[in-house]
CSV table of C-alpha atoms and ligand atoms in Angstrom, one decimal:
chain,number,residue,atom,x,y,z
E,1,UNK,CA,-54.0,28.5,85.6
E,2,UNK,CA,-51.8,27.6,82.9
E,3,UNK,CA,-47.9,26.7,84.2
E,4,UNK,CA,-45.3,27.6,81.9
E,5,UNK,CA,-41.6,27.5,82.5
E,6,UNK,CA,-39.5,30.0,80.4
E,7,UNK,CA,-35.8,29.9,79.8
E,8,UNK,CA,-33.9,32.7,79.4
E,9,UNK,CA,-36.4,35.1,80.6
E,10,UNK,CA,-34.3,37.5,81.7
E,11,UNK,CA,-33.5,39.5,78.9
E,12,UNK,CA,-35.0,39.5,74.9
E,13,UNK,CA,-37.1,36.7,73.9
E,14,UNK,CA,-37.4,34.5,76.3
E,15,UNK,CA,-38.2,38.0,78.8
E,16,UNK,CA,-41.2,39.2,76.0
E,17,UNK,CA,-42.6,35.3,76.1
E,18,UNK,CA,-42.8,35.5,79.8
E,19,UNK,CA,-44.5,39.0,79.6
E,20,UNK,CA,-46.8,37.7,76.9
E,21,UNK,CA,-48.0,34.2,78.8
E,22,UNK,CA,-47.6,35.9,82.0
E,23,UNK,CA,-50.9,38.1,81.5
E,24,UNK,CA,-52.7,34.3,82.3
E,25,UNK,CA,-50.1,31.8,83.0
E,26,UNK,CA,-47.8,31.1,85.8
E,27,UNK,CA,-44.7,31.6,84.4
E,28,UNK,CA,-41.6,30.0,86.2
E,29,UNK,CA,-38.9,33.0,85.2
E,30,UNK,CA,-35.2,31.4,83.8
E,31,UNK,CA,-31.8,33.0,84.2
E,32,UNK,CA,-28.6,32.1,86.0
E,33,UNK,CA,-29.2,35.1,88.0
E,34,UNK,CA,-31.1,35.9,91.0
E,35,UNK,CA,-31.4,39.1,90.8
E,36,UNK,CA,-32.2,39.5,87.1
E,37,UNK,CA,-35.0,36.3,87.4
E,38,UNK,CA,-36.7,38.3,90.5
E,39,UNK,CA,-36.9,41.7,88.2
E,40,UNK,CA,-38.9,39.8,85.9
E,41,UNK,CA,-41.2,37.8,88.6
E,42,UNK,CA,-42.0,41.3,90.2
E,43,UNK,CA,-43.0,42.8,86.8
E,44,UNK,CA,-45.8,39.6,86.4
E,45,UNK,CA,-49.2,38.8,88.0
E,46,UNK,CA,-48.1,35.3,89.2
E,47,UNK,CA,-44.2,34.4,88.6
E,48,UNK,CA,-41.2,32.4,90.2
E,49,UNK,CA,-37.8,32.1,89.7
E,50,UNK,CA,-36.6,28.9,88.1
E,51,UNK,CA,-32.8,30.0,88.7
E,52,UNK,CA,-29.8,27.6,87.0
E,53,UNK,CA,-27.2,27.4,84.9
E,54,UNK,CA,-28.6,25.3,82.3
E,55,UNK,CA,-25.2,24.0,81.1
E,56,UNK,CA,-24.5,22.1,84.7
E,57,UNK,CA,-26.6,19.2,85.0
E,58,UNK,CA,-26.8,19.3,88.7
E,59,UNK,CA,-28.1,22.6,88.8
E,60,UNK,CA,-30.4,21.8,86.4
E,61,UNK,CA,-31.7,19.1,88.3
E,62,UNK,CA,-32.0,20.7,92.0
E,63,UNK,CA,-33.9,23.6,90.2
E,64,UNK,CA,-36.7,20.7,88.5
E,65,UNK,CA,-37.0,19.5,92.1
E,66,UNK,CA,-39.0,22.6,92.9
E,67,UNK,CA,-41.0,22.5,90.1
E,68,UNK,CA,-44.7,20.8,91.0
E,69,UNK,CA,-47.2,21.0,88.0
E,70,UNK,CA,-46.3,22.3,84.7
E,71,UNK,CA,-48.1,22.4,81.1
E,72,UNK,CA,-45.6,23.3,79.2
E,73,UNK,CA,-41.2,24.7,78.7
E,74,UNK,CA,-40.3,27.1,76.2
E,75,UNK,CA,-36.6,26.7,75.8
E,76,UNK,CA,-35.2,30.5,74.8
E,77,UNK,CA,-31.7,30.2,76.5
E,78,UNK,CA,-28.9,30.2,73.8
E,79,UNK,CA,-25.8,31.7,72.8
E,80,UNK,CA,-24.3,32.8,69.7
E,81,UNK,CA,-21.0,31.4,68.5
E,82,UNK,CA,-19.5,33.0,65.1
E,83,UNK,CA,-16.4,32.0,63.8
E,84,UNK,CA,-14.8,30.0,60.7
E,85,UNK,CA,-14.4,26.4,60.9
E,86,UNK,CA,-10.9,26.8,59.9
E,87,UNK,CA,-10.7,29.6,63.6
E,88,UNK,CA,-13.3,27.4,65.7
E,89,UNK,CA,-11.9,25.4,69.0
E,90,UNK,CA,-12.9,22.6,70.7
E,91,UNK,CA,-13.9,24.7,73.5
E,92,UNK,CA,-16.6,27.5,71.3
E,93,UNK,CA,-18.1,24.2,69.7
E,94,UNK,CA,-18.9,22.3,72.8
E,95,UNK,CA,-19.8,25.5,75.0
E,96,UNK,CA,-22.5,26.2,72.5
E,97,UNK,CA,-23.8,22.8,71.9
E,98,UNK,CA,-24.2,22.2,75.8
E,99,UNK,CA,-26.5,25.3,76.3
E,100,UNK,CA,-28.1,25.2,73.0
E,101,UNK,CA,-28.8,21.5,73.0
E,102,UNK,CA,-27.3,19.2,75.7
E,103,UNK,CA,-29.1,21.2,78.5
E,104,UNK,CA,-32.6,21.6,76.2
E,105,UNK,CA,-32.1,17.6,76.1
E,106,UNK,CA,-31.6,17.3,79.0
E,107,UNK,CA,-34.4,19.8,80.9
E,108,UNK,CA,-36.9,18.0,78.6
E,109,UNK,CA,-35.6,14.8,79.9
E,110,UNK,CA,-36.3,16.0,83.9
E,111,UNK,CA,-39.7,17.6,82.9
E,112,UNK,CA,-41.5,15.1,80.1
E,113,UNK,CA,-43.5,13.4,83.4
E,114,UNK,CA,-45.3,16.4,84.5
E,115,UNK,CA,-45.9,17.5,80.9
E,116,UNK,CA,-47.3,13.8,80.0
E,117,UNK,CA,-49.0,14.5,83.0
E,118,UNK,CA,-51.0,17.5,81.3
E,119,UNK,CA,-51.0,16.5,77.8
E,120,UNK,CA,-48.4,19.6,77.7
E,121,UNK,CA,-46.0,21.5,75.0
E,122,UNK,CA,-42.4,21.6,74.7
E,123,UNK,CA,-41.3,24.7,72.5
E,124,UNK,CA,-38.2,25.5,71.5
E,125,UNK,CA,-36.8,29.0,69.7
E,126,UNK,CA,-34.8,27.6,67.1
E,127,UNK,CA,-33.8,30.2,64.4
E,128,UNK,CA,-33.7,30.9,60.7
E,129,UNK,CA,-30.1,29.2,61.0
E,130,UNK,CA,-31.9,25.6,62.0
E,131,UNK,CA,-33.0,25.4,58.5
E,132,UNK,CA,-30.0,27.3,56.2
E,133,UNK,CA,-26.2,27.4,57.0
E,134,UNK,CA,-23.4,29.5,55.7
E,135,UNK,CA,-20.0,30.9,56.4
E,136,UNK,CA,-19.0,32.1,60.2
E,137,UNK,CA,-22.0,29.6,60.9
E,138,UNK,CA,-21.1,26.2,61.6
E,139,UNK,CA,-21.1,26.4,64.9
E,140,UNK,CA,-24.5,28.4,65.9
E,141,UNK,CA,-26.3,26.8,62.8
E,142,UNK,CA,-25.0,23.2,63.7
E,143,UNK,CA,-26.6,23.5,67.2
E,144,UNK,CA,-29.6,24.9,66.0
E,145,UNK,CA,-29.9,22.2,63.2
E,146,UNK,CA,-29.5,19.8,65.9
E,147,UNK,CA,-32.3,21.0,67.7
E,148,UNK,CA,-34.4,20.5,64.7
E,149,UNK,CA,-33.2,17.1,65.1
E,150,UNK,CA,-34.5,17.0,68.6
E,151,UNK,CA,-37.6,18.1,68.7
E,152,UNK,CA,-38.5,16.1,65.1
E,153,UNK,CA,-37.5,13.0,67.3
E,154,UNK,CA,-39.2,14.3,70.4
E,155,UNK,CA,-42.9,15.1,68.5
E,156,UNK,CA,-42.6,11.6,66.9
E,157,UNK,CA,-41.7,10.3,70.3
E,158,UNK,CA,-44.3,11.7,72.3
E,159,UNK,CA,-47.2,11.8,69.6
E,160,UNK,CA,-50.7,11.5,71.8
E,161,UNK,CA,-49.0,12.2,75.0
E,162,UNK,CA,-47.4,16.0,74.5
E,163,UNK,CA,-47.3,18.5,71.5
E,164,UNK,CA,-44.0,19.7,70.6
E,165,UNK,CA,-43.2,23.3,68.9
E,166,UNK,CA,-40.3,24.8,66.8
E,167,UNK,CA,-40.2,28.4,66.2
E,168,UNK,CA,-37.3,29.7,63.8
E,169,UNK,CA,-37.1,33.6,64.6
E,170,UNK,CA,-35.1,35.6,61.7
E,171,UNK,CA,-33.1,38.5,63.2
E,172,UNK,CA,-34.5,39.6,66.3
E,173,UNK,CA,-33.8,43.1,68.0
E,174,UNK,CA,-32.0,41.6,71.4
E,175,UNK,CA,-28.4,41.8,72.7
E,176,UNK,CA,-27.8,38.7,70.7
E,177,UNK,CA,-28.3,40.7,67.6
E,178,UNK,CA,-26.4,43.6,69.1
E,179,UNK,CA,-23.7,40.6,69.5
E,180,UNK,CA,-24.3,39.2,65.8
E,181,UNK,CA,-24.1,43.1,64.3
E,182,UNK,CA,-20.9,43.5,66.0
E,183,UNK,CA,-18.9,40.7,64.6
E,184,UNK,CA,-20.5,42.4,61.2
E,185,UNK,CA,-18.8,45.1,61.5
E,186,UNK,CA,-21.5,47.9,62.8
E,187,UNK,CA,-20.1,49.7,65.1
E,188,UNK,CA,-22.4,50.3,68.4
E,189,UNK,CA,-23.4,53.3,67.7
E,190,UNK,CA,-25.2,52.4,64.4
E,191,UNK,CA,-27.0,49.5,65.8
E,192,UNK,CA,-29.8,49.1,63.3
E,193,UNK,CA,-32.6,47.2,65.9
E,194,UNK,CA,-35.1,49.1,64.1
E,195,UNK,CA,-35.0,46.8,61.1
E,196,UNK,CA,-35.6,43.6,63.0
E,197,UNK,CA,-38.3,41.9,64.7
E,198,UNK,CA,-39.3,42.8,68.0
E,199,UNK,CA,-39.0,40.2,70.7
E,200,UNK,CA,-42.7,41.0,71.1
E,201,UNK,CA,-43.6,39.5,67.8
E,202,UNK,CA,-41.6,36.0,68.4
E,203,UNK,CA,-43.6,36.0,71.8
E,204,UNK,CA,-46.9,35.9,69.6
E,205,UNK,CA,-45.9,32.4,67.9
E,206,UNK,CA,-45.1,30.9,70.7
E,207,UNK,CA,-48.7,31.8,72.1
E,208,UNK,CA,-50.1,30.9,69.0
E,209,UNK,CA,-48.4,27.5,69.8
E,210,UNK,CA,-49.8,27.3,73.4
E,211,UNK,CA,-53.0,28.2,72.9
E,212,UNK,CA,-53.9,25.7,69.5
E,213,UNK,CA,-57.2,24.0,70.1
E,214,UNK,CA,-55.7,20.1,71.9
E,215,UNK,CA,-56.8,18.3,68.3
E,216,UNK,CA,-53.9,20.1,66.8
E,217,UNK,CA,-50.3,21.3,66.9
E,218,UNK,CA,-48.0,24.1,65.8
E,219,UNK,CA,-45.2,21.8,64.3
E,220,UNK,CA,-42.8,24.6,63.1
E,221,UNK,CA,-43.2,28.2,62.8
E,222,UNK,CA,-41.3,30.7,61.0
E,223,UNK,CA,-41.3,34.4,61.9
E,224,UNK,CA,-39.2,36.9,60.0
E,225,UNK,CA,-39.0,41.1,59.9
E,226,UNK,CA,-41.6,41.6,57.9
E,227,UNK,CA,-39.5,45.2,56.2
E,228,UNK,CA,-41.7,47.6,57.2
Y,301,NAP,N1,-31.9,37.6,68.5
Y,301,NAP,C1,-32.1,37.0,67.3
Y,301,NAP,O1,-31.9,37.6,66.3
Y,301,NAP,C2,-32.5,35.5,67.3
Y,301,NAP,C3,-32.8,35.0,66.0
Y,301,NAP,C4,-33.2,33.7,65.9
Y,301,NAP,C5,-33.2,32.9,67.1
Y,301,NAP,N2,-32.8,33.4,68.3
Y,301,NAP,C6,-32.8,32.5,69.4
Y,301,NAP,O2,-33.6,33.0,70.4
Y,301,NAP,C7,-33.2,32.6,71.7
Y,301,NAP,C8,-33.1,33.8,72.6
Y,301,NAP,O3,-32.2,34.7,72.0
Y,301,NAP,P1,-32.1,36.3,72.5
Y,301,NAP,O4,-31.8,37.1,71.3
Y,301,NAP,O5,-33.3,36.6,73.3
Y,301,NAP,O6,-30.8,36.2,73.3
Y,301,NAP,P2,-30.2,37.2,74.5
Y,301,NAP,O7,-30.9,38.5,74.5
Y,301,NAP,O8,-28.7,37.1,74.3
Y,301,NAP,O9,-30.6,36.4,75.8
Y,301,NAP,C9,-30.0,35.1,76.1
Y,301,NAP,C10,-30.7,34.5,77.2
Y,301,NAP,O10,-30.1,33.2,77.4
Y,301,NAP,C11,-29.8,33.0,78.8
Y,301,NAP,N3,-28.6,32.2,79.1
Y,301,NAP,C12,-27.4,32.3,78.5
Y,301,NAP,N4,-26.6,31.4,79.0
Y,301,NAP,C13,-27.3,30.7,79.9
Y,301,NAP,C14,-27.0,29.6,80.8
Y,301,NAP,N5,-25.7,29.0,80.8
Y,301,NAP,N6,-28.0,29.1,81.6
Y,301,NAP,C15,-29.2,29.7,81.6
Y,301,NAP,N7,-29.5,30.7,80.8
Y,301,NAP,C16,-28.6,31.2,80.0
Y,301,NAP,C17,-29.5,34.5,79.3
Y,301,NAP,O11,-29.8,34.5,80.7
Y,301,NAP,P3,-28.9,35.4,81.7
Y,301,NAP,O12,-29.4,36.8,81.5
Y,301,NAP,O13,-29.2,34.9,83.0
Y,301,NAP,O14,-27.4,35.2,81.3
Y,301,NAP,C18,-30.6,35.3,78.5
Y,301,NAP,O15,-31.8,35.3,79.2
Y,301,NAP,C19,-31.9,31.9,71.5
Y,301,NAP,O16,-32.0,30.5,71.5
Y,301,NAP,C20,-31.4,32.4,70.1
Y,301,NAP,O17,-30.6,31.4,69.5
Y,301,NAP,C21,-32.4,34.7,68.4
């Protein structure tokens, strides 16, 4: 059976991916909480916690130490940052960078032996804002641009040895958008998830990605609501 570790599985996308592969992978369940990574194992046929806070190294590190065989990480942890340029602090920019790229770096570093290991795939959910910026934006669309970076360097990298995946969601109905509609001005009450994808639907690229034939690979993918 397939080995897939999942970040931020506890809640939103990175929780429907694990649902999704978890019907025929073992799926090694992200979160910085116990509690909330062992709701999600119960809810799978074959599951484990992979529990860390992937913005301290060490953490990160002592966690990959229990990890034995794995065929491929899908990197969903991330954070939203929105503010002006002219409003941003030192702090909001390198909070967000660390989580949404330092610690993807840096996880793919610990694990690229055991996914050489099984000619395995690194995905990562990027976003609409890795390929398009704008104001309020510099912040979460310069980490996510970053990434892009990344995992263009990684694929060339690593070409023969593993495959390497970028899937740019547009809005997504998840506590981050709750988050994102917020600092738009809806007020909670007239939270509008109906008109964005489900986390369901991202889920379905990524397996797309996982389960492409070995003599090919899902470069980028872009998945948006669809307005119906
Ligand atoms: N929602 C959208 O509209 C949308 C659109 C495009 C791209 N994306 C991207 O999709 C990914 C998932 O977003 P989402 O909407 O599912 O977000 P979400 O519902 O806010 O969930 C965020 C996840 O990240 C984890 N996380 C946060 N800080 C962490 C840390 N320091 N260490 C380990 N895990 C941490 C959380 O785990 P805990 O519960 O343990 O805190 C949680 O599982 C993100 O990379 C986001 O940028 C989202």
């Amino acid at each position: 059976m397939r080995t897939v570790l999942v970040t931020g599985a506890s809640r939103g996308i990175g929780r429907a991916i694990a649902h999704e592969l978890g019907t025929d992978s073992h799926i090694l369940v992200g979160s910085t909480s116990e509690e909330a990574a062992a709701k999600v194992v119960e809810s799978l046929p074959s599951a484990e916690p992979f529990v860390a806070d992937l913005k301290d190294p060490k953490a990160l590190a002592r966690a990959v130490e229990g990890v034995d065989k794995l065929d491929a990480v899908v990197h969903s942890a991330g954070v939203l940052e929105r503010t002006s340029v002219a409003e941003a602090s030192w702090q909001q920019w390198s909070s967000s960078f660390e989580l949404n790229v330092f610690a993807i770096a840096e996880l793919t570093r610990l694990v690229l032996p055991k996914l050489r290991a099984t000619t395995g795939t690194v995905v990562t959910i990027n976003s609409g804002s890795g390929l398009h910026s704008g104001a309020g934006q510099a912040i979460y669309a310069g980490t996510k641009f970053a990434l892009r970076a990344f995992t263009d360097a990684l694929r060339a990298e690593e070409k023969g040895a593993i495959r390497v995946t970028s899937v740019h969601p547009g809005r997504v109905d998840t506590d981050m958008q709750r988050q994102l509609r917020a600092s738009e001005g809806i007020a909670a009450e007239d939270y509008d998830g109906h008109r964005w994808a489900r986390p369901e639907s991202i889920a379905r690229a990524v397996r797309l990605a996982l389960d492409m034939p070995a003599d090919a690979c899902v470069d980028s993918v872009r998945v948006n609501p669809s307005g119906l």
